[in-house]
PDB file of C-alpha atoms and ligand atoms in Angstrom:
ATOM      1  CA  MET A   1      -7.015  -1.049 -19.060  1.00  0.00           C
ATOM      2  CA  VAL A   2      -5.056  -2.386 -16.099  1.00  0.00           C
ATOM      3  CA  ASN A   3      -1.331  -1.803 -15.769  1.00  0.00           C
ATOM      4  CA  ALA A   4      -0.195  -4.885 -13.845  1.00  0.00           C
ATOM      5  CA  ALA A   5       3.349  -4.975 -15.218  1.00  0.00           C
ATOM      6  CA  GLY A   6       4.949  -5.470 -11.803  1.00  0.00           C
ATOM      7  CA  ALA A   7       8.348  -3.826 -11.439  1.00  0.00           C
ATOM      8  CA  ASN A   8       8.085  -2.586 -15.057  1.00  0.00           C
ATOM      9  CA  ALA A   9       4.814  -0.709 -14.475  1.00  0.00           C
ATOM     10  CA  ALA A  10       6.498   2.712 -14.540  1.00  0.00           C
ATOM     11  CA  GLU A  11       7.759   2.006 -18.068  1.00  0.00           C
ATOM     12  CA  LEU A  12       4.161   1.808 -19.297  1.00  0.00           C
ATOM     13  CA  THR A  13       2.502   4.607 -17.320  1.00  0.00           C
ATOM     14  CA  ALA A  14       4.450   7.827 -16.836  1.00  0.00           C
ATOM     15  CA  GLY A  15       4.556   9.260 -13.354  1.00  0.00           C
ATOM     16  CA  ILE A  16       4.065   6.074 -11.344  1.00  0.00           C
ATOM     17  CA  ASP A  17       6.344   5.873  -8.338  1.00  0.00           C
ATOM     18  CA  VAL A  18       7.383   2.230  -8.656  1.00  0.00           C
ATOM     19  CA  LYS A  19      11.017   1.233  -8.324  1.00  0.00           C
ATOM     20  CA  LYS A  20      12.751  -2.081  -8.876  1.00  0.00           C
ATOM     21  CA  ARG A  21      14.124  -4.020  -5.960  1.00  0.00           C
ATOM     22  CA  LYS A  22      16.274  -6.928  -7.001  1.00  0.00           C
ATOM     23  CA  GLY A  23      16.182 -10.270  -5.220  1.00  0.00           C
ATOM     24  CA  HIS A  24      18.166 -13.525  -5.475  1.00  0.00           C
ATOM     25  CA  LEU A  25      16.866 -17.056  -4.989  1.00  0.00           C
ATOM     26  CA  VAL A  26      18.599 -20.443  -4.782  1.00  0.00           C
ATOM     27  CA  ILE A  27      16.967 -23.841  -5.205  1.00  0.00           C
ATOM     28  CA  THR A  28      18.715 -26.985  -3.967  1.00  0.00           C
ATOM     29  CA  ASP A  29      18.702 -30.533  -5.185  1.00  0.00           C
ATOM     30  CA  ARG A  30      16.105 -32.900  -3.640  1.00  0.00           C
ATOM     31  CA  TYR A  31      16.493 -33.587   0.076  1.00  0.00           C
ATOM     32  CA  PRO A  32      13.181 -35.200   1.093  1.00  0.00           C
ATOM     33  CA  ARG A  33      12.110 -34.740   4.739  1.00  0.00           C
ATOM     34  CA  PHE A  34      14.948 -32.344   5.537  1.00  0.00           C
ATOM     35  CA  LEU A  35      12.583 -29.399   6.001  1.00  0.00           C
ATOM     36  CA  ARG A  36       8.843 -29.585   6.717  1.00  0.00           C
ATOM     37  CA  HIS A  37       7.800 -25.930   6.789  1.00  0.00           C
ATOM     38  CA  GLN A  38       9.001 -22.422   5.998  1.00  0.00           C
ATOM     39  CA  LEU A  39      11.551 -20.825   8.333  1.00  0.00           C
ATOM     40  CA  VAL A  40      12.099 -17.068   8.382  1.00  0.00           C
ATOM     41  CA  GLU A  41      14.303 -14.992  10.675  1.00  0.00           C
ATOM     42  CA  LEU A  42      12.585 -12.091  12.424  1.00  0.00           C
ATOM     43  CA  GLY A  43      15.152  -9.785  10.819  1.00  0.00           C
ATOM     44  CA  TYR A  44      13.353 -10.491   7.521  1.00  0.00           C
ATOM     45  CA  LEU A  45      10.809  -7.826   8.462  1.00  0.00           C
ATOM     46  CA  LYS A  46      13.554  -5.276   8.987  1.00  0.00           C
ATOM     47  CA  SER A  47      15.114  -6.249   5.680  1.00  0.00           C
ATOM     48  CA  ALA A  48      11.792  -6.004   3.855  1.00  0.00           C
ATOM     49  CA  HIS A  49      10.905  -2.648   5.390  1.00  0.00           C
ATOM     50  CA  SER A  50      14.130  -0.838   4.672  1.00  0.00           C
ATOM     51  CA  VAL A  51      13.529   1.272   1.584  1.00  0.00           C
ATOM     52  CA  SER A  52      17.098   2.317   0.973  1.00  0.00           C
ATOM     53  CA  ARG A  53      19.663  -0.288   2.099  1.00  0.00           C
ATOM     54  CA  ASP A  54      20.741  -3.548   0.465  1.00  0.00           C
ATOM     55  CA  SER A  55      20.105  -6.484   2.777  1.00  0.00           C
ATOM     56  CA  VAL A  56      19.889 -10.255   3.159  1.00  0.00           C
ATOM     57  CA  ALA A  57      17.713 -12.320   5.487  1.00  0.00           C
ATOM     58  CA  PHE A  58      17.265 -16.017   6.223  1.00  0.00           C
ATOM     59  CA  ASN A  59      14.135 -17.379   4.553  1.00  0.00           C
ATOM     60  CA  VAL A  60      13.851 -21.038   3.486  1.00  0.00           C
ATOM     61  CA  GLN A  61      10.851 -22.854   2.094  1.00  0.00           C
ATOM     62  CA  PRO A  62      10.464 -26.597   1.344  1.00  0.00           C
ATOM     63  CA  ARG A  63       9.096 -27.647  -2.033  1.00  0.00           C
ATOM     64  CA  ARG A  64       6.963 -30.748  -2.591  1.00  0.00           C
ATOM     65  CA  THR A  65       9.833 -32.198  -4.589  1.00  0.00           C
ATOM     66  CA  GLY A  66      12.066 -32.175  -1.487  1.00  0.00           C
ATOM     67  CA  GLN A  67      13.976 -29.200  -2.843  1.00  0.00           C
ATOM     68  CA  ILE A  68      14.653 -26.204  -0.627  1.00  0.00           C
ATOM     69  CA  LEU A  69      14.131 -22.642  -1.797  1.00  0.00           C
ATOM     70  CA  ILE A  70      16.629 -20.301  -0.152  1.00  0.00           C
ATOM     71  CA  GLY A  71      16.185 -16.530   0.031  1.00  0.00           C
ATOM     72  CA  SER A  72      16.320 -13.703   0.311  1.00  0.00           C
ATOM     73  CA  SER A  73      18.147 -10.582  -0.760  1.00  0.00           C
ATOM     74  CA  ARG A  74      17.035  -7.019  -1.449  1.00  0.00           C
ATOM     75  CA  GLN A  75      18.929  -4.515  -3.574  1.00  0.00           C
ATOM     76  CA  TYR A  76      18.135  -1.021  -4.834  1.00  0.00           C
ATOM     77  CA  GLY A  77      19.455   0.514  -8.007  1.00  0.00           C
ATOM     78  CA  ALA A  78      20.445  -2.873  -9.469  1.00  0.00           C
ATOM     79  CA  GLU A  79      18.779  -2.885 -12.885  1.00  0.00           C
ATOM     80  CA  HIS A  80      20.493  -5.949 -14.358  1.00  0.00           C
ATOM     81  CA  LYS A  81      19.173  -9.435 -13.780  1.00  0.00           C
ATOM     82  CA  GLU A  82      22.639 -11.036 -13.589  1.00  0.00           C
ATOM     83  CA  VAL A  83      23.466 -12.850 -10.362  1.00  0.00           C
ATOM     84  CA  ASP A  84      25.515 -10.645  -8.033  1.00  0.00           C
ATOM     85  CA  GLN A  85      28.079 -13.055  -6.555  1.00  0.00           C
ATOM     86  CA  VAL A  86      28.739 -10.940  -3.465  1.00  0.00           C
ATOM     87  CA  MET A  87      25.065 -10.596  -2.658  1.00  0.00           C
ATOM     88  CA  LEU A  88      24.523 -14.300  -3.311  1.00  0.00           C
ATOM     89  CA  ALA A  89      27.415 -15.273  -1.027  1.00  0.00           C
ATOM     90  CA  ASN A  90      26.050 -13.017   1.739  1.00  0.00           C
ATOM     91  CA  MET A  91      22.620 -14.559   1.393  1.00  0.00           C
ATOM     92  CA  VAL A  92      23.863 -18.150   1.486  1.00  0.00           C
ATOM     93  CA  ARG A  93      26.190 -17.373   4.409  1.00  0.00           C
ATOM     94  CA  ARG A  94      23.260 -15.914   6.299  1.00  0.00           C
ATOM     95  CA  ALA A  95      21.188 -19.027   5.610  1.00  0.00           C
ATOM     96  CA  GLN A  96      23.995 -21.282   6.822  1.00  0.00           C
ATOM     97  CA  GLU A  97      24.237 -19.342  10.096  1.00  0.00           C
ATOM     98  CA  TYR A  98      20.703 -20.453  10.860  1.00  0.00           C
ATOM     99  CA  MET A  99      20.847 -23.855   9.166  1.00  0.00           C
ATOM    100  CA  PRO A 100      24.451 -25.117   8.880  1.00  0.00           C
ATOM    101  CA  ALA A 101      23.419 -28.330   7.059  1.00  0.00           C
ATOM    102  CA  LEU A 102      22.593 -26.232   3.994  1.00  0.00           C
ATOM    103  CA  GLY A 103      26.331 -25.956   3.470  1.00  0.00           C
ATOM    104  CA  SER A 104      26.571 -29.607   2.432  1.00  0.00           C
ATOM    105  CA  MET A 105      23.724 -29.422  -0.091  1.00  0.00           C
ATOM    106  CA  SER A 106      23.940 -28.906  -3.841  1.00  0.00           C
ATOM    107  CA  ALA A 107      22.248 -25.955  -5.473  1.00  0.00           C
ATOM    108  CA  VAL A 108      20.730 -26.698  -8.872  1.00  0.00           C
ATOM    109  CA  ARG A 109      19.782 -23.149  -9.843  1.00  0.00           C
ATOM    110  CA  VAL A 110      20.288 -19.532  -8.838  1.00  0.00           C
ATOM    111  CA  TRP A 111      18.242 -16.687 -10.302  1.00  0.00           C
ATOM    112  CA  THR A 112      17.078 -13.152  -9.707  1.00  0.00           C
ATOM    113  CA  GLY A 113      13.833 -11.205  -9.946  1.00  0.00           C
ATOM    114  CA  PHE A 114      12.590  -7.681  -9.331  1.00  0.00           C
ATOM    115  CA  ARG A 115      10.063  -6.637  -6.719  1.00  0.00           C
ATOM    116  CA  ALA A 116       7.935  -3.557  -7.409  1.00  0.00           C
ATOM    117  CA  THR A 117       8.343  -1.089  -4.564  1.00  0.00           C
ATOM    118  CA  THR A 118       6.555   2.123  -3.643  1.00  0.00           C
ATOM    119  CA  ALA A 119       7.761   4.868  -1.312  1.00  0.00           C
ATOM    120  CA  ASP A 120       5.182   4.089   1.391  1.00  0.00           C
ATOM    121  CA  LYS A 121       5.530   0.287   0.968  1.00  0.00           C
ATOM    122  CA  LEU A 122       1.892  -0.207   0.007  1.00  0.00           C
ATOM    123  CA  PRO A 123       0.703  -1.364  -3.419  1.00  0.00           C
ATOM    124  CA  LEU A 124      -1.033   0.878  -5.949  1.00  0.00           C
ATOM    125  CA  ILE A 125      -4.492  -0.563  -6.666  1.00  0.00           C
ATOM    126  CA  GLY A 126      -7.149   1.537  -8.360  1.00  0.00           C
ATOM    127  CA  PRO A 127      -7.670   4.321 -10.922  1.00  0.00           C
ATOM    128  CA  CYS A 128      -4.513   6.004 -12.157  1.00  0.00           C
ATOM    129  CA  PRO A 129      -4.734   9.786 -11.697  1.00  0.00           C
ATOM    130  CA  GLY A 130      -4.227  11.718 -14.908  1.00  0.00           C
ATOM    131  CA  TYR A 131      -5.356   8.842 -17.145  1.00  0.00           C
ATOM    132  CA  LYS A 132      -8.836   7.946 -18.345  1.00  0.00           C
ATOM    133  CA  SER A 133      -9.784   4.288 -17.937  1.00  0.00           C
ATOM    134  CA  VAL A 134      -6.372   3.179 -16.650  1.00  0.00           C
ATOM    135  CA  PHE A 135      -6.197   1.211 -13.419  1.00  0.00           C
ATOM    136  CA  LEU A 136      -3.057   0.194 -11.583  1.00  0.00           C
ATOM    137  CA  ALA A 137      -2.352  -3.084  -9.790  1.00  0.00           C
ATOM    138  CA  THR A 138       1.318  -3.000  -8.928  1.00  0.00           C
ATOM    139  CA  GLY A 139       3.806  -2.139  -6.182  1.00  0.00           C
ATOM    140  CA  HIS A 140       3.385  -5.329  -4.143  1.00  0.00           C
ATOM    141  CA  GLU A 141       7.070  -5.662  -3.242  1.00  0.00           C
ATOM    142  CA  GLY A 142       7.629  -9.129  -1.721  1.00  0.00           C
ATOM    143  CA  LEU A 143       3.981  -9.984  -1.071  1.00  0.00           C
ATOM    144  CA  GLY A 144       2.296  -9.914  -4.464  1.00  0.00           C
ATOM    145  CA  ILE A 145       1.618 -13.644  -4.616  1.00  0.00           C
ATOM    146  CA  THR A 146       0.314 -13.858  -1.052  1.00  0.00           C
ATOM    147  CA  THR A 147      -1.958 -10.844  -1.542  1.00  0.00           C
ATOM    148  CA  SER A 148      -3.045 -11.549  -5.131  1.00  0.00           C
ATOM    149  CA  LEU A 149      -6.602 -12.565  -4.220  1.00  0.00           C
ATOM    150  CA  GLY A 150      -7.081  -9.366  -2.212  1.00  0.00           C
ATOM    151  CA  THR A 151      -5.658  -7.308  -5.068  1.00  0.00           C
ATOM    152  CA  ALA A 152      -8.064  -8.926  -7.526  1.00  0.00           C
ATOM    153  CA  ARG A 153     -11.010  -8.251  -5.195  1.00  0.00           C
ATOM    154  CA  LEU A 154     -10.033  -4.599  -4.731  1.00  0.00           C
ATOM    155  CA  LEU A 155      -9.551  -4.130  -8.445  1.00  0.00           C
ATOM    156  CA  VAL A 156     -12.755  -5.832  -9.577  1.00  0.00           C
ATOM    157  CA  ASP A 157     -14.862  -3.873  -7.090  1.00  0.00           C
ATOM    158  CA  GLN A 158     -13.399  -0.579  -8.319  1.00  0.00           C
ATOM    159  CA  VAL A 159     -13.706  -1.437 -12.013  1.00  0.00           C
ATOM    160  CA  THR A 160     -17.331  -2.578 -11.670  1.00  0.00           C
ATOM    161  CA  GLY A 161     -18.294   0.155  -9.191  1.00  0.00           C
ATOM    162  CA  THR A 162     -19.260  -2.414  -6.541  1.00  0.00           C
ATOM    163  CA  LYS A 163     -19.104  -1.439  -2.860  1.00  0.00           C
ATOM    164  CA  PRO A 164     -15.675  -2.773  -1.838  1.00  0.00           C
ATOM    165  CA  GLU A 165     -15.473  -5.474   0.827  1.00  0.00           C
ATOM    166  CA  ILE A 166     -11.964  -4.308   1.677  1.00  0.00           C
ATOM    167  CA  ALA A 167     -11.159  -0.638   2.369  1.00  0.00           C
ATOM    168  CA  VAL A 168      -9.592   0.729  -0.828  1.00  0.00           C
ATOM    169  CA  GLU A 169      -8.221   4.016   0.536  1.00  0.00           C
ATOM    170  CA  PRO A 170      -4.790   2.811   1.720  1.00  0.00           C
ATOM    171  CA  TYR A 171      -4.069   1.444  -1.753  1.00  0.00           C
ATOM    172  CA  LEU A 172      -5.461   4.173  -4.019  1.00  0.00           C
ATOM    173  CA  PRO A 173      -2.807   5.528  -6.406  1.00  0.00           C
ATOM    174  CA  SER A 174      -4.191   9.043  -5.787  1.00  0.00           C
ATOM    175  CA  ARG A 175      -2.534   9.014  -2.332  1.00  0.00           C
ATOM    176  CA  THR A 176       0.736   9.711  -4.121  1.00  0.00           C
ATOM    177  CA  ALA A 177      -0.893  12.502  -6.159  1.00  0.00           C
ATOM    178  CA  LYS A 178       2.119  14.785  -6.191  1.00  0.00           C
ATOM    179  CA  GLU A 179       4.016  12.088  -8.057  1.00  0.00           C
ATOM    180  CA  TYR A 180       1.539  12.515 -10.894  1.00  0.00           C
ATOM    181  CA  ALA A 181       1.764  16.275 -11.198  1.00  0.00           C
ATOM    182  CA  HIS A 182       3.995  15.971 -14.252  1.00  0.00           C
ATOM    183  CA  ALA A 183       2.276  12.935 -15.791  1.00  0.00           C
TER     184      ALA A 183
HETATM  185  C1  FAD B   1      13.298 -12.859  -5.056  1.00  0.00           C
HETATM  186  C2  FAD B   1      11.830 -12.640  -4.870  1.00  0.00           C
HETATM  187  C3  FAD B   1      11.151 -13.362  -3.907  1.00  0.00           C
HETATM  188  C4  FAD B   1       9.781 -13.172  -3.714  1.00  0.00           C
HETATM  189  N1  FAD B   1       9.125 -13.914  -2.770  1.00  0.00           N
HETATM  190  C5  FAD B   1       7.785 -13.753  -2.609  1.00  0.00           C
HETATM  191  C6  FAD B   1       7.066 -14.522  -1.655  1.00  0.00           C
HETATM  192  O1  FAD B   1       7.619 -15.367  -0.950  1.00  0.00           O
HETATM  193  N2  FAD B   1       5.736 -14.296  -1.523  1.00  0.00           N
HETATM  194  C7  FAD B   1       5.080 -13.364  -2.276  1.00  0.00           C
HETATM  195  O2  FAD B   1       3.872 -13.183  -2.108  1.00  0.00           O
HETATM  196  N3  FAD B   1       5.726 -12.634  -3.195  1.00  0.00           N
HETATM  197  C8  FAD B   1       7.051 -12.801  -3.373  1.00  0.00           C
HETATM  198  N4  FAD B   1       7.742 -12.041  -4.280  1.00  0.00           N
HETATM  199  C9  FAD B   1       7.040 -10.948  -4.945  1.00  0.00           C
HETATM  200  C10 FAD B   1       6.145 -11.430  -6.053  1.00  0.00           C
HETATM  201  O3  FAD B   1       6.907 -12.166  -6.993  1.00  0.00           O
HETATM  202  C11 FAD B   1       5.521 -10.200  -6.703  1.00  0.00           C
HETATM  203  O4  FAD B   1       4.948  -9.347  -5.727  1.00  0.00           O
HETATM  204  C12 FAD B   1       4.434 -10.632  -7.672  1.00  0.00           C
HETATM  205  O5  FAD B   1       4.973 -11.475  -8.657  1.00  0.00           O
HETATM  206  C13 FAD B   1       3.810  -9.415  -8.309  1.00  0.00           C
HETATM  207  O6  FAD B   1       2.854  -9.877  -9.204  1.00  0.00           O
HETATM  208  P1  FAD B   1       2.438  -8.964 -10.416  1.00  0.00           P
HETATM  209  O7  FAD B   1       1.457  -9.761 -11.209  1.00  0.00           O
HETATM  210  O8  FAD B   1       2.052  -7.613  -9.911  1.00  0.00           O
HETATM  211  O9  FAD B   1       3.787  -8.727 -11.246  1.00  0.00           O
HETATM  212  P2  FAD B   1       4.699  -9.801 -12.003  1.00  0.00           P
HETATM  213  O10 FAD B   1       4.545 -11.153 -11.428  1.00  0.00           O
HETATM  214  O11 FAD B   1       6.052  -9.182 -12.076  1.00  0.00           O
HETATM  215  O12 FAD B   1       4.040  -9.845 -13.433  1.00  0.00           O
HETATM  216  C14 FAD B   1       4.171  -8.736 -14.313  1.00  0.00           C
HETATM  217  C15 FAD B   1       3.916  -9.260 -15.711  1.00  0.00           C
HETATM  218  O13 FAD B   1       3.915  -8.145 -16.609  1.00  0.00           O
HETATM  219  C16 FAD B   1       4.667  -8.495 -17.744  1.00  0.00           C
HETATM  220  N5  FAD B   1       5.214  -7.264 -18.344  1.00  0.00           N
HETATM  221  C17 FAD B   1       6.206  -6.460 -17.874  1.00  0.00           C
HETATM  222  N6  FAD B   1       6.436  -5.438 -18.697  1.00  0.00           N
HETATM  223  C18 FAD B   1       5.554  -5.576 -19.725  1.00  0.00           C
HETATM  224  C19 FAD B   1       5.298  -4.825 -20.911  1.00  0.00           C
HETATM  225  N7  FAD B   1       5.991  -3.722 -21.216  1.00  0.00           N
HETATM  226  N8  FAD B   1       4.306  -5.257 -21.730  1.00  0.00           N
HETATM  227  C20 FAD B   1       3.596  -6.375 -21.426  1.00  0.00           C
HETATM  228  N9  FAD B   1       3.811  -7.122 -20.314  1.00  0.00           N
HETATM  229  C21 FAD B   1       4.769  -6.723 -19.494  1.00  0.00           C
HETATM  230  C22 FAD B   1       5.773  -9.410 -17.226  1.00  0.00           C
HETATM  231  O14 FAD B   1       6.292 -10.216 -18.266  1.00  0.00           O
HETATM  232  C23 FAD B   1       4.995 -10.227 -16.208  1.00  0.00           C
HETATM  233  O15 FAD B   1       4.368 -11.339 -16.784  1.00  0.00           O
HETATM  234  C24 FAD B   1       9.093 -12.218  -4.509  1.00  0.00           C
HETATM  235  C25 FAD B   1       9.779 -11.494  -5.497  1.00  0.00           C
HETATM  236  C26 FAD B   1      11.132 -11.706  -5.674  1.00  0.00           C
HETATM  237  C27 FAD B   1      11.853 -10.919  -6.731  1.00  0.00           C
END
């Protein structure tokens, strides 16, 4: 059995150290040829690596439709999926500082999601200590889509007992063993 329930993983397997980190996203109307590639401020790394503070960072990505995806925000302790207007305003303001023309565009949708975070900022991929036949594949924070192929490789190799092509140690759930003492 693989617990790959993302930010909800801890609800299914007791003792997992996975917390929710809320994020907002905005998608604009279609503005073909306005933006050709993703733009991210360097401060995004700082924002992504802070494990305690709420933050926003400029991160825009063009869609094939001509729409522009605007991010990103990070919030701890926010369990509800409702849009937080203050956080949203901060995020959009930040984006406009880097790209003022965004201010004249129409947004067609705003939504939120939850990233799955771990204390050491690395995902949990492998056997779950304290459980027989339970594997974990969660805790990918803001990189779970980008790293999904690597996660699948790591997981399959461990489930089938194949010599892993990628070092598994940094991602083994057992590294956080004290978290499982009460599981
Ligand atoms: C605002 C925001 C922006 C992001 N931007 C990026 C980005 O640019 N690049 C990137 O790589 N990643 C990004 N991410 C992170 C990415 O979305 C996640 O890392 C990725 O989706 C994790 O994949 P997952 O399959 O582990 O979990 P999820 O995609 O969360 O999938 C978990 C699944 O488990 C299901 N589930 C939950 N609870 C239960 C239950 N009790 N029973 C059964 N099923 C259950 C859910 O319905 C869901 O289908 C972003 C996340 C957010 C919130």
